Coordinates of C-alpha atoms and ligand atoms in Angstrom, one line a residue:
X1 CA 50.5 -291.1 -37.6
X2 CA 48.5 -289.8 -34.9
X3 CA 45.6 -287.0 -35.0
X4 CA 43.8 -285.2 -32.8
X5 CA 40.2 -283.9 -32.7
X6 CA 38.7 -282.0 -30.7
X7 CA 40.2 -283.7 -27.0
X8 CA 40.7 -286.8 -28.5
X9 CA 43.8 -288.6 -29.5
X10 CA 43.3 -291.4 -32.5
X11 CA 45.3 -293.7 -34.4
X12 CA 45.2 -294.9 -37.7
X13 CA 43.3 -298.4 -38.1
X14 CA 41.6 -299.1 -41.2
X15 CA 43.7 -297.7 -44.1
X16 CA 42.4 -296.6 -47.5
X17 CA 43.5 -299.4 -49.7
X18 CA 42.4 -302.2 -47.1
X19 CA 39.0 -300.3 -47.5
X20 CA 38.7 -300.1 -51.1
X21 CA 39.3 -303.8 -51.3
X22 CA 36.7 -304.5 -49.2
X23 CA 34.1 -302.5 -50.1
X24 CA 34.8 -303.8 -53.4
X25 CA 34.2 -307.6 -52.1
X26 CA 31.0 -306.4 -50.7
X27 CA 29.7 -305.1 -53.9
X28 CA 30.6 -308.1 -56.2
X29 CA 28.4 -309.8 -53.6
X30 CA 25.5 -307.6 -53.6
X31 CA 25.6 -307.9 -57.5
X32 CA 25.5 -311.4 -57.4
X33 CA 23.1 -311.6 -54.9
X34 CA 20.8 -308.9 -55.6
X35 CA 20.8 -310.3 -59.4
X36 CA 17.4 -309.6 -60.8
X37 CA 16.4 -308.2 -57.4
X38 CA 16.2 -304.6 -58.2
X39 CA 17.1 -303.6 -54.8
X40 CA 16.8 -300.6 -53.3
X41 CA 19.5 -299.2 -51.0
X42 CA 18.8 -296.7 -48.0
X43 CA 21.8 -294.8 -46.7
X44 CA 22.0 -293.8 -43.1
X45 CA 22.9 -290.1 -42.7
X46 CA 25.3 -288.9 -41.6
X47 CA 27.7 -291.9 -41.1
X48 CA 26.9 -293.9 -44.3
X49 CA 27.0 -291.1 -47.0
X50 CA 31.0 -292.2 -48.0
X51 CA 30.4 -296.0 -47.5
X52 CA 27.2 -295.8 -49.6
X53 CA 28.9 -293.8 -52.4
X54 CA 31.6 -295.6 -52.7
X55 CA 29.8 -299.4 -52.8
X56 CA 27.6 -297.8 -54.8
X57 CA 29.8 -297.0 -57.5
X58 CA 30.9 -300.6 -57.4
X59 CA 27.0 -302.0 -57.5
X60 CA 26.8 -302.8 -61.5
X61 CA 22.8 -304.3 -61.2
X62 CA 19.5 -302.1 -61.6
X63 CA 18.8 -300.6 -58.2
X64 CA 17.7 -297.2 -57.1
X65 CA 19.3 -295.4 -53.8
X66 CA 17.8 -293.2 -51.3
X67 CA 18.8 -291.4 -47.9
X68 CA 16.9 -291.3 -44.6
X69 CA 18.3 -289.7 -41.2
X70 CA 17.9 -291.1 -38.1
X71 CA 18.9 -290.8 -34.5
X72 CA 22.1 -288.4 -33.8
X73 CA 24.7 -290.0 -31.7
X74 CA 26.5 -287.8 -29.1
X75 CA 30.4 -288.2 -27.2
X76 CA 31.6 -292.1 -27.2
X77 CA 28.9 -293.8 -26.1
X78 CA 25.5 -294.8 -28.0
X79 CA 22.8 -292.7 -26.7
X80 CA 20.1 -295.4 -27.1
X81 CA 18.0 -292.5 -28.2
X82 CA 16.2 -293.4 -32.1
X83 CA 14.3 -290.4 -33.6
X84 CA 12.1 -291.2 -36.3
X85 CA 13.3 -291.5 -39.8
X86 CA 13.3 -288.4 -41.9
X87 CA 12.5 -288.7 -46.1
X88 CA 11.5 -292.2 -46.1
X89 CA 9.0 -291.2 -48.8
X90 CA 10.8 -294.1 -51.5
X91 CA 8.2 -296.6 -52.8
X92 CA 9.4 -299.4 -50.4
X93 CA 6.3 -301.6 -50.9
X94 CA 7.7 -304.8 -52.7
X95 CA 10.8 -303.6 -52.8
X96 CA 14.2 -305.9 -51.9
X97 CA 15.8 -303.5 -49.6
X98 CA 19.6 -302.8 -48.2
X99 CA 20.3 -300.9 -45.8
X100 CA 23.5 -299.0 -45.8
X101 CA 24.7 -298.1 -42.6
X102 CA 28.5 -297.0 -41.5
X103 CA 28.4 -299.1 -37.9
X104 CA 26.2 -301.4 -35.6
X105 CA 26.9 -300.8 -32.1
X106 CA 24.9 -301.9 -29.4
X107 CA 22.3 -302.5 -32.4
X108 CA 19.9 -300.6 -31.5
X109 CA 19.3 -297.9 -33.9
X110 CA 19.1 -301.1 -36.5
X111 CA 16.6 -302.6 -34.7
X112 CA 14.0 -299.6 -34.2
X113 CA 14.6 -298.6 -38.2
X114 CA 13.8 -302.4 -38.9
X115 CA 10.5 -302.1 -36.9
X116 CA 9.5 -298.6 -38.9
X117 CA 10.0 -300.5 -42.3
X118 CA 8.4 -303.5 -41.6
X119 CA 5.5 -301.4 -41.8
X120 CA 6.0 -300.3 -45.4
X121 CA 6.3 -304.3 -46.4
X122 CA 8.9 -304.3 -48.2
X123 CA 9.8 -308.0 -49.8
X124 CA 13.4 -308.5 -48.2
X125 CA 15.4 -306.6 -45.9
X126 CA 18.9 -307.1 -45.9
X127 CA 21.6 -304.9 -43.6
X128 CA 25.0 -304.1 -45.0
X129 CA 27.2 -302.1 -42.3
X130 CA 30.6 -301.0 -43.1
X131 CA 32.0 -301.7 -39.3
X132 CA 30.5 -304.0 -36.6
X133 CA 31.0 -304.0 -33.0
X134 CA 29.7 -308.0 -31.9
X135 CA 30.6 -307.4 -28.3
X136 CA 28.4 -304.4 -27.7
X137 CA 25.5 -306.0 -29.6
X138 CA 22.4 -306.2 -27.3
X139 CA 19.4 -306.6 -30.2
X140 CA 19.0 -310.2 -32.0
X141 CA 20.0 -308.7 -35.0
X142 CA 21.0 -310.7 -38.2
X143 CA 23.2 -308.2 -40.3
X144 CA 24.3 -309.6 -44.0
X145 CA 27.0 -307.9 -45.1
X146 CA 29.8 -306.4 -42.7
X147 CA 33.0 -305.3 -44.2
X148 CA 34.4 -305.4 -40.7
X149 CA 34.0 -306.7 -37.3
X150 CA 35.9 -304.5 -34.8
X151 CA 36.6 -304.3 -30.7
X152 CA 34.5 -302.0 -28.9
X153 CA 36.4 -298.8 -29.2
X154 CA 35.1 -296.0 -30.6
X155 CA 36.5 -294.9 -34.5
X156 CA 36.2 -291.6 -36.2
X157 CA 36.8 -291.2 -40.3
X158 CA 35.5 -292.6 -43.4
X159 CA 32.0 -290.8 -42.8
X160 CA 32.2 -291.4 -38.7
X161 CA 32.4 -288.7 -36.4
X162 CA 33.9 -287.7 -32.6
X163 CA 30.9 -284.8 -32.2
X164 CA 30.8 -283.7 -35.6
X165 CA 34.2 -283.9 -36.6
X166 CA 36.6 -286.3 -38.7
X167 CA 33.9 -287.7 -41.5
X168 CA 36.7 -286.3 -44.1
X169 CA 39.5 -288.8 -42.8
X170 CA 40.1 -291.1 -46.1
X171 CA 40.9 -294.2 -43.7
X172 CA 39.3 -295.1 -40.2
X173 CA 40.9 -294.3 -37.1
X174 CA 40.5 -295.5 -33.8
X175 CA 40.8 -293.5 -30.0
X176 CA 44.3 -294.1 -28.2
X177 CA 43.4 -295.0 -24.6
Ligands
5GP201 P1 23.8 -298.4 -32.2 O1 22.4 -298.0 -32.2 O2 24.1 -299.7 -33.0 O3 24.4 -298.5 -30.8 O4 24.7 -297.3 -32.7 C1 24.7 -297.0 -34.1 C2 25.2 -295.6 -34.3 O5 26.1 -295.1 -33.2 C3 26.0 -295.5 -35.6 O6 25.2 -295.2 -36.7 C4 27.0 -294.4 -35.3 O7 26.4 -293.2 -35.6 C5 27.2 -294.4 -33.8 N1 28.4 -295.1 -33.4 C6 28.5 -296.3 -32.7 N2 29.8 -296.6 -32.5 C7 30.5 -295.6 -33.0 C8 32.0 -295.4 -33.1 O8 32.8 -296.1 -32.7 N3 32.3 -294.2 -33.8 C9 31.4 -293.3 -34.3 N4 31.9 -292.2 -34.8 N5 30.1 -293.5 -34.2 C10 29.6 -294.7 -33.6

């Protein structure tokens, strides 16, 4: 079924149960990788808060989780723009970190948060990204975990946006061209 939001015309792409499923795969990962790891995840905002909650529930090791916020993303395109994160007060020193992002773009709002936490040394950083775009990927970025590699067209739902709107969506939709 087709929506609509705001000018925009989208179509359904990434349905609830396929989600579920492979969120789920991620996590039993994590858990085996992260074993005795005591990792601490930082979600994205806005994008991530769904994707995080919902791996989280899944993530069965001890681990703490925290939010930061970074750049805001306007219209289709990535503005390139990163603005510094906000509440990354989290003991990060030592720590085995995940990052919990909803999608990597052109990669780089990835690769400027990368450089910020370098400087709190954390032990390990590992990147876990609901959705990846490879073809718009311009940083040398080595992401971990993807649930899903998708063409470059832009998706709304699940957490993601089109200018504010569609984060409530339960599955992922992607524009109609
Ligand atoms: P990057 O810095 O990797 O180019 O962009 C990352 C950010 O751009 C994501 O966190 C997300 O907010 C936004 N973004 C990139 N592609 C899409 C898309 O197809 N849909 C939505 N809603 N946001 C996107």
């Amino acid at each position: 079924m087709m929506i609509r939001i705001l000018d925009k015309h989208f179509v359904p792409y990434i349905g609830e149960e396929e989600l579920a499923t492979r969120i789920n795969e991620l996590a039993t990962q994590i858990n085996i990788d992260f074993k005795d790891k005591n990792p601490l995840f930082i979600g994205i905002l806005n994008g991530s808060f769904i994707f995080a909650s919902d791996l989280y529930k899944q993530i069965t090791i001890p681990s703490t989780i925290s939010f930061i916020k970074l750049a805001s993303y306007k219209g289709t395109t990535s503005s390139g723009t990163v603005i510094t994160a906000i509440g990354l007060e989290e003991n990060i020193h030592d720590r085995n970190v995940i990052i919990i992002e909803d999608i990597v773009d052109t990669g780089n709002t990835m690769f400027h948060f990368l450089e910020s936490l370098s400087a709190f040394n954390p032990s390990s950083v590992a990147i876990c990204t609901l959705l990846q775009k490879p073809e718009a990927l311009l940083k040398p970025l080595e992401v971990q975990y993807v649930g899903f590699k998708i063409p470059n067209k832009f998706v709304v739902g699940y957490g993601l946006d089109y200018d504010g709107y569609g984060r409530n969506s339960k599955m992922i939709f992607q524009i109609k061209e």
